Tab-separated table of C-alpha atoms in Angstrom:
chain	number	residue	atom	x	y	z
A	1251	MET	CA	-56.455	-19.701	-4.346
A	1252	LYS	CA	-59.240	-21.581	-2.691
A	1253	LYS	CA	-58.912	-24.387	-5.168
A	1254	LEU	CA	-55.687	-23.235	-6.885
A	1255	LEU	CA	-53.330	-22.709	-4.214
A	1256	LEU	CA	-55.040	-23.673	-0.729
A	1257	PRO	CA	-53.927	-25.877	1.689
A	1258	PHE	CA	-51.812	-24.485	0.602
A	1259	MET	CA	-54.661	-23.026	-0.474
A	1260	LEU	CA	-57.353	-25.493	-0.701
A	1261	ILE	CA	-56.208	-27.985	-3.114
A	1262	PHE	CA	-53.303	-27.058	-5.141
A	1263	VAL	CA	-52.181	-23.662	-6.180
A	1264	LEU	CA	-50.078	-17.338	-3.298
A	1265	LEU	CA	-54.823	-13.732	-0.613
A	1266	ILE	CA	-61.846	-8.747	-0.205
A	1267	SER	CA	-64.055	-8.026	2.644
A	1268	ALA	CA	-62.922	-5.061	4.797
A	1269	CYS	CA	-64.540	-6.675	8.121
A	1270	SER	CA	-62.209	-7.868	10.442
A	1271	SER	CA	-62.122	-11.592	11.702
A	1272	GLY	CA	-63.665	-10.344	14.915
A	1273	SER	CA	-62.136	-8.509	17.656
A	1274	THR	CA	-58.639	-9.454	17.362
A	1275	GLU	CA	-56.865	-7.528	19.807
A	1276	SER	CA	-53.843	-8.971	21.639
A	1277	LYS	CA	-53.287	-8.248	25.387
A	1278	ASN	CA	-50.466	-8.871	27.786
A	1279	ASP	CA	-51.095	-11.750	30.133
A	1280	SER	CA	-48.913	-12.678	33.297
A	1281	SER	CA	-49.320	-16.214	32.844
A	1282	LYS	CA	-46.482	-18.530	31.537
A	1283	GLY	CA	-46.222	-21.178	29.034
A	1284	ASN	CA	-44.510	-24.246	29.593
A	1285	SER	CA	-41.326	-22.665	28.553
A	1286	GLY	CA	-41.511	-20.249	31.414
A	1287	SER	CA	-41.884	-17.488	28.863
A	1288	LYS	CA	-44.760	-14.532	29.020
A	1289	THR	CA	-47.765	-15.276	26.971
A	1290	ILE	CA	-50.380	-13.036	25.554
A	1291	THR	CA	-53.974	-13.586	24.693
A	1292	TYR	CA	-54.600	-13.475	20.957
A	1293	GLN	CA	-58.276	-13.021	20.088
A	1294	SER	CA	-58.454	-15.556	17.101
A	1295	GLU	CA	-61.506	-16.490	14.914
A	1296	ASP	CA	-62.120	-19.103	17.242
A	1297	GLY	CA	-61.939	-17.523	20.324
A	1298	PRO	CA	-58.867	-16.181	22.693
A	1299	VAL	CA	-55.873	-18.372	22.718
A	1300	LYS	CA	-52.897	-18.244	25.005
A	1301	VAL	CA	-49.632	-17.754	22.776
A	1302	PRO	CA	-46.029	-17.018	23.486
A	1303	ALA	CA	-45.418	-13.251	23.810
A	1304	ASN	CA	-41.962	-13.850	21.934
A	1305	PRO	CA	-42.423	-17.134	19.925
A	1306	LYS	CA	-39.129	-18.666	19.092
A	1307	ARG	CA	-40.159	-21.726	17.193
A	1308	VAL	CA	-43.172	-21.291	14.722
A	1309	VAL	CA	-44.663	-24.056	12.507
A	1310	VAL	CA	-46.717	-22.587	9.569
A	1311	LEU	CA	-48.868	-24.726	7.865
A	1312	GLY	CA	-50.421	-22.433	5.484
A	1313	SER	CA	-49.870	-19.539	3.206
A	1314	TYR	CA	-48.414	-17.022	5.991
A	1315	ALA	CA	-44.766	-17.947	6.033
A	1316	GLY	CA	-43.724	-14.932	4.347
A	1317	ASN	CA	-45.774	-12.601	7.165
A	1318	VAL	CA	-44.123	-14.536	9.799
A	1319	MET	CA	-40.549	-14.019	8.234
A	1320	SER	CA	-40.884	-10.466	7.552
A	1321	LEU	CA	-41.577	-9.851	11.098
A	1322	GLY	CA	-38.406	-11.396	11.964
A	1323	VAL	CA	-39.749	-14.608	13.887
A	1324	ASN	CA	-37.976	-17.816	13.515
A	1325	ILE	CA	-39.779	-20.624	11.710
A	1326	VAL	CA	-38.865	-24.152	12.401
A	1327	GLY	CA	-41.332	-25.958	9.855
A	1328	VAL	CA	-43.089	-24.648	6.870
A	1329	ASP	CA	-45.471	-26.033	4.311
A	1330	SER	CA	-44.493	-27.600	0.979
A	1331	TRP	CA	-45.649	-24.557	-1.052
A	1332	SER	CA	-43.592	-21.985	0.692
A	1333	LYS	CA	-40.421	-24.211	0.805
A	1334	MET	CA	-40.456	-24.441	-2.888
A	1335	ASN	CA	-40.742	-20.529	-3.199
A	1336	PRO	CA	-37.485	-19.248	-4.434
A	1337	ARG	CA	-38.093	-15.932	-2.826
A	1338	PHE	CA	-37.951	-17.761	0.526
A	1339	GLU	CA	-35.087	-20.048	-0.221
A	1340	LYS	CA	-32.283	-18.269	1.593
A	1341	LYS	CA	-34.542	-17.463	4.675
A	1342	LEU	CA	-35.740	-21.097	4.817
A	1343	LYS	CA	-32.670	-22.660	4.594
A	1344	GLY	CA	-32.465	-25.543	7.000
A	1345	VAL	CA	-36.257	-25.240	7.889
A	1346	GLU	CA	-38.058	-28.585	7.909
A	1347	GLU	CA	-40.850	-29.084	5.356
A	1348	VAL	CA	-44.013	-30.382	7.228
A	1349	SER	CA	-47.709	-31.135	6.627
A	1350	ASP	CA	-50.651	-31.197	8.796
A	1351	GLU	CA	-50.943	-35.074	8.317
A	1352	ASN	CA	-47.149	-35.541	9.763
A	1353	LEU	CA	-47.746	-34.704	13.347
A	1354	GLU	CA	-44.756	-36.684	14.594
A	1355	LYS	CA	-42.305	-34.467	12.487
A	1356	ILE	CA	-44.020	-31.451	13.897
A	1357	ILE	CA	-43.555	-32.825	17.502
A	1358	LYS	CA	-39.886	-33.304	16.962
A	1359	LEU	CA	-39.636	-29.582	16.153
A	1360	LYS	CA	-40.677	-28.508	19.455
A	1361	PRO	CA	-42.892	-25.520	18.108
A	1362	ASP	CA	-44.009	-23.038	20.648
A	1363	LEU	CA	-46.769	-21.935	18.150
A	1364	ILE	CA	-48.370	-23.309	15.009
A	1365	ILE	CA	-50.186	-21.085	12.551
A	1366	GLY	CA	-52.472	-22.645	9.907
A	1367	LEU	CA	-55.596	-22.304	7.434
A	1368	SER	CA	-59.078	-22.991	8.484
A	1369	THR	CA	-58.791	-25.898	6.382
A	1370	THR	CA	-55.759	-27.391	8.284
A	1371	LYS	CA	-56.483	-31.072	9.144
A	1372	ASN	CA	-55.842	-32.207	12.617
A	1373	VAL	CA	-56.122	-28.927	14.408
A	1374	ASP	CA	-57.358	-30.565	17.601
A	1375	LYS	CA	-54.229	-32.662	17.703
A	1376	LEU	CA	-52.119	-29.815	16.863
A	1377	LYS	CA	-53.481	-27.653	19.679
A	1378	LYS	CA	-52.097	-30.595	22.032
A	1379	ILE	CA	-48.402	-29.888	20.715
A	1380	ALA	CA	-48.359	-26.178	20.868
A	1381	PRO	CA	-50.917	-23.323	20.752
A	1382	THR	CA	-52.321	-23.321	17.245
A	1383	VAL	CA	-54.082	-20.482	15.668
A	1384	THR	CA	-55.820	-20.674	12.219
A	1385	TYR	CA	-57.287	-17.970	9.690
A	1386	THR	CA	-59.786	-18.200	7.080
A	1387	TYR	CA	-58.480	-17.230	3.880
A	1388	ASP	CA	-59.713	-14.074	2.405
A	1389	LYS	CA	-61.824	-13.410	5.778
A	1390	VAL	CA	-60.013	-10.272	5.707
A	1391	ASP	CA	-58.129	-8.393	3.137
A	1392	TYR	CA	-54.578	-9.033	2.627
A	1393	LEU	CA	-53.082	-6.155	4.624
A	1394	THR	CA	-55.394	-6.502	7.578
A	1395	GLN	CA	-54.143	-10.151	7.574
A	1396	HIS	CA	-50.647	-9.058	8.019
A	1397	VAL	CA	-51.403	-6.875	10.766
A	1398	GLU	CA	-53.444	-9.685	12.517
A	1399	ILE	CA	-50.292	-11.952	12.282
A	1400	GLY	CA	-48.440	-9.073	13.778
A	1401	LYS	CA	-50.891	-9.277	16.576
A	1402	LEU	CA	-50.364	-12.740	17.039
A	1403	LEU	CA	-46.509	-12.523	17.006
A	1404	ASN	CA	-46.742	-9.587	19.528
A	1405	LYS	CA	-45.603	-7.177	16.703
A	1406	GLU	CA	-48.435	-5.447	15.543
A	1407	LYS	CA	-46.932	-2.075	15.287
A	1408	GLU	CA	-43.949	-3.388	12.941
A	1409	ALA	CA	-46.599	-4.834	10.828
A	1410	GLN	CA	-48.947	-1.803	10.595
A	1411	SER	CA	-45.743	0.405	9.910
A	1412	TRP	CA	-44.929	-2.012	6.809
A	1413	VAL	CA	-48.534	-1.674	5.620
A	1414	ASN	CA	-48.743	1.993	5.797
A	1415	ASP	CA	-45.485	2.394	3.893
A	1416	PHE	CA	-46.358	-0.198	1.159
A	1417	LYS	CA	-49.593	1.276	0.605
A	1418	LYS	CA	-47.872	4.534	-0.024
A	1419	ARG	CA	-45.203	3.028	-2.478
A	1420	ALA	CA	-47.684	0.926	-4.296
A	1421	ALA	CA	-50.414	4.169	-4.880
A	1422	LYS	CA	-47.297	6.159	-6.095
A	1423	ALA	CA	-46.328	3.394	-8.738
A	1424	GLY	CA	-49.660	3.030	-9.630
A	1425	SER	CA	-50.144	6.963	-10.353
A	1426	ASP	CA	-46.860	6.876	-12.353
A	1427	ILE	CA	-48.220	3.564	-14.426
A	1428	LYS	CA	-51.301	5.074	-15.000
A	1429	ALA	CA	-49.877	8.362	-16.204
A	1430	LYS	CA	-47.645	6.309	-18.801
A	1431	ILE	CA	-50.307	3.716	-20.007
A	1432	GLY	CA	-53.714	5.743	-19.529
A	1433	ASP	CA	-56.332	5.350	-17.172
A	1434	ASP	CA	-58.522	3.108	-19.113
A	1435	THR	CA	-55.887	0.657	-20.257
A	1436	THR	CA	-56.567	-2.728	-18.697
A	1437	VAL	CA	-54.479	-5.315	-17.298
A	1438	SER	CA	-55.185	-9.383	-16.836
A	1439	VAL	CA	-53.319	-11.654	-14.588
A	1440	ILE	CA	-53.122	-15.247	-16.035
A	1441	GLU	CA	-51.289	-18.456	-14.786
A	1442	ASN	CA	-50.706	-21.902	-16.239
A	1443	PHE	CA	-51.055	-24.775	-14.014
A	1444	ASP	CA	-50.728	-28.328	-15.080
A	1445	LYS	CA	-52.691	-28.194	-18.417
A	1446	GLN	CA	-55.220	-25.410	-17.181
A	1447	LEU	CA	-55.208	-21.884	-17.666
A	1448	TYR	CA	-56.696	-19.373	-15.142
A	1449	VAL	CA	-57.349	-15.711	-15.016
A	1450	PHE	CA	-57.644	-13.833	-11.475
A	1451	GLY	CA	-59.606	-11.355	-10.020
A	1452	ASP	CA	-58.197	-8.814	-7.310
A	1453	ASN	CA	-57.432	-11.092	-4.198
A	1454	TRP	CA	-55.739	-14.124	-5.280
A	1455	GLY	CA	-52.078	-13.454	-4.893
A	1456	ARG	CA	-50.184	-12.928	-8.259
A	1457	GLY	CA	-49.698	-9.384	-7.779
A	1458	THR	CA	-53.543	-9.023	-8.131
A	1459	GLU	CA	-53.799	-7.035	-5.194
A	1460	ILE	CA	-51.298	-4.497	-6.087
A	1461	LEU	CA	-52.551	-3.925	-9.582
A	1462	TYR	CA	-55.994	-3.802	-8.839
A	1463	GLN	CA	-56.493	-2.610	-5.181
A	1464	GLU	CA	-53.462	-0.425	-4.616
A	1465	MET	CA	-52.700	0.702	-8.146
A	1466	LYS	CA	-56.320	0.975	-9.244
A	1467	LEU	CA	-55.653	-0.234	-12.634
A	1468	LYS	CA	-58.432	-1.446	-14.696
A	1469	MET	CA	-59.654	-5.291	-14.964
A	1470	PRO	CA	-61.217	-6.259	-18.236
A	1471	GLU	CA	-64.955	-6.761	-18.057
A	1472	LYS	CA	-64.821	-10.418	-18.827
A	1473	VAL	CA	-62.439	-11.043	-15.962
A	1474	LYS	CA	-64.462	-8.938	-13.794
A	1475	ASP	CA	-67.509	-11.104	-14.648
A	1476	MET	CA	-66.143	-14.517	-14.040
A	1477	ALA	CA	-63.254	-14.066	-11.689
A	1478	LEU	CA	-63.912	-11.133	-9.394
A	1479	LYS	CA	-66.190	-13.284	-7.074
A	1480	ASP	CA	-64.527	-16.438	-6.379
A	1481	GLY	CA	-60.572	-14.996	-7.074
A	1482	TYR	CA	-60.048	-16.999	-10.058
A	1483	TYR	CA	-61.517	-18.428	-13.085
A	1484	ALA	CA	-60.385	-21.536	-15.198
A	1485	ILE	CA	-60.458	-21.038	-18.963
A	1486	SER	CA	-59.372	-23.035	-22.157
A	1487	PRO	CA	-56.383	-21.299	-24.205
A	1488	GLU	CA	-58.672	-20.602	-27.074
A	1489	VAL	CA	-60.905	-18.295	-25.106
A	1490	LEU	CA	-57.960	-16.320	-23.737
A	1491	PRO	CA	-58.171	-13.594	-26.087
A	1492	GLU	CA	-61.783	-12.736	-24.600
A	1493	TYR	CA	-60.234	-12.281	-21.205
A	1494	ALA	CA	-56.872	-10.704	-22.153
A	1495	GLY	CA	-56.494	-6.818	-21.431
A	1496	ASP	CA	-53.958	-4.636	-23.014
A	1497	TYR	CA	-51.200	-5.729	-20.721
A	1498	LEU	CA	-51.183	-9.489	-19.724
A	1499	ILE	CA	-49.222	-10.413	-16.511
A	1500	PHE	CA	-48.198	-14.107	-16.989
A	1501	SER	CA	-47.473	-15.988	-13.791
A	1502	LYS	CA	-45.819	-18.923	-15.567
A	1503	ASN	CA	-45.316	-22.219	-14.395
A	1504	GLN	CA	-42.332	-23.574	-16.566
A	1505	ASP	CA	-43.455	-27.234	-15.541
A	1506	GLY	CA	-46.700	-26.820	-16.847
A	1507	ASP	CA	-48.178	-26.861	-20.036
A	1508	THR	CA	-47.170	-23.577	-22.222
A	1509	SER	CA	-47.901	-25.080	-25.666
A	1510	PHE	CA	-50.764	-22.616	-25.984
A	1511	GLU	CA	-47.948	-19.857	-26.478
A	1512	LYS	CA	-47.078	-21.358	-30.022
A	1513	THR	CA	-50.767	-21.141	-31.201
A	1514	ASP	CA	-51.968	-18.271	-33.666
A	1515	THR	CA	-54.614	-17.525	-31.247
A	1516	TYR	CA	-52.272	-16.479	-28.575
A	1517	LYS	CA	-49.815	-14.816	-31.048
A	1518	ASN	CA	-52.651	-12.559	-32.479
A	1519	ILE	CA	-53.684	-11.150	-28.708
A	1520	PRO	CA	-52.886	-7.468	-29.122
A	1521	ALA	CA	-51.003	-7.489	-25.831
A	1522	VAL	CA	-48.973	-10.339	-27.352
A	1523	LYS	CA	-48.383	-8.414	-30.497
A	1524	ASN	CA	-47.458	-5.096	-28.528
A	1525	ASN	CA	-44.901	-6.846	-26.437
A	1526	HIS	CA	-47.212	-5.986	-23.343
A	1527	VAL	CA	-46.905	-9.457	-21.940
A	1528	PHE	CA	-44.846	-9.405	-18.654
A	1529	GLU	CA	-43.624	-12.934	-17.395
A	1530	ALA	CA	-42.970	-13.793	-13.769
A	1531	ASN	CA	-42.059	-17.081	-12.012
A	1532	ALA	CA	-45.312	-18.429	-10.845
A	1533	LYS	CA	-43.767	-19.964	-7.740
A	1534	GLU	CA	-42.383	-16.622	-6.580
A	1535	PHE	CA	-45.762	-14.929	-7.489
A	1536	TYR	CA	-48.352	-17.053	-5.501
A	1537	PHE	CA	-48.702	-15.305	-2.481
A	1538	ASN	CA	-49.489	-11.971	-0.865
A	1539	ASP	CA	-47.129	-11.597	2.006
A	1540	PRO	CA	-44.685	-8.667	2.565
A	1541	ILE	CA	-41.892	-10.405	1.132
A	1542	THR	CA	-43.796	-11.349	-1.840
A	1543	LEU	CA	-45.600	-7.886	-2.435
A	1544	ASP	CA	-42.392	-6.129	-2.266
A	1545	TYR	CA	-41.138	-8.232	-4.882
A	1546	GLN	CA	-44.163	-7.914	-6.862
A	1547	LEU	CA	-44.369	-4.139	-6.616
A	1548	ASP	CA	-40.545	-3.891	-7.848
A	1549	PHE	CA	-41.638	-6.082	-10.764
A	1550	PHE	CA	-44.420	-4.042	-11.858
A	1551	THR	CA	-42.491	-0.897	-11.524
A	1552	GLN	CA	-39.766	-2.191	-13.735
A	1553	LYS	CA	-42.019	-3.833	-15.911
A	1554	PHE	CA	-44.173	-0.979	-16.661
A	1555	LEU	CA	-41.774	2.128	-16.080
A	1556	GLY	CA	-38.475	0.428	-16.758
A	1557	LYS	CA	-37.045	1.718	-13.184
C-alpha cells in the first residue's frame, strides 16, 4: 500500500521477500524502565532498543494495530486508518486517534512503547517520549512481520503459534477452493479509491496474501506483469476487462466512485456475468494483521465454498 495505504501506508490507502529485517531476537534485560518495570532488548531495523517487557500503553502510528491487539496488548493511541476500520471498532473503543504530527496528544497518553513505520515523521522526537520502533513495510513477509511484533511485545511464542495455525487453515481452504473452481482458474483483487481503480499483487492486503501466497490461486498474467512487483497498479475502468480474472474480489469503498459498475464494459466482464464478483468492505479489507486475516479467510471460505 506504499502509495495507496501507507502512512498509513505511504500516502493514502491494509502488507515479499523471505529475508528477515536483520537479527531481530529479543532477550531479557535486568535493567528497568522509568516506570520500574523490566525491559527487554529488541533488535530493530535501526539497532537494539530497550523496550518494556510487558508494555501497558502502546501507541501505534502505522498498520500494526491489529497485530498488537491480537496479542492482547493494550493500545492507547492509534492511526486514523485503523481507527476507521469496522473490524477494530469494539477493541479500539475509547482509544485516541493520533498522528506523528501531534506530539502533544501522544505525550498526554503517556505511552510506554510507540510502534510506527519507517515513513513515520518526528521519530527522533517520539523516541524522547517513549521507546520507539519502526518497521519498513514489506521488508519481511506479512507473517514474519507478525512474529517480529510478537518479539517486540515479548509474545513471540503466541505470535508464532497463530502463524502456524493460520497457515494450516489457509492451505486447507485453498485446497478445497481449487478442488471446486479448478487449478487454472484466475482471481483478481480490485479496489476503488476516490475516482481511481486499482488491481493488486500478492502482498498489499485486501486478502492478496491469502489468495496468492497461502492458497496458491492463480493471478491473471496482466496483473502479474503490472502489479506483482510494486504491490498495486492503478488502472482506468475501461481496461479492467484486461485485468479481470475468472473471479473478482472487489474491495469496495462505498464513498468512492462506483459508477463504472453501471457501464457495459463492466457488465460484460465474464466474472460479472457469471456472478463471480465477491464484494467486501474496503475499510475492513485493507490490512494483513491476524484480526483482518482471520476475517478475510472466513470471507473467502464462505464466498467460494458457501461455508
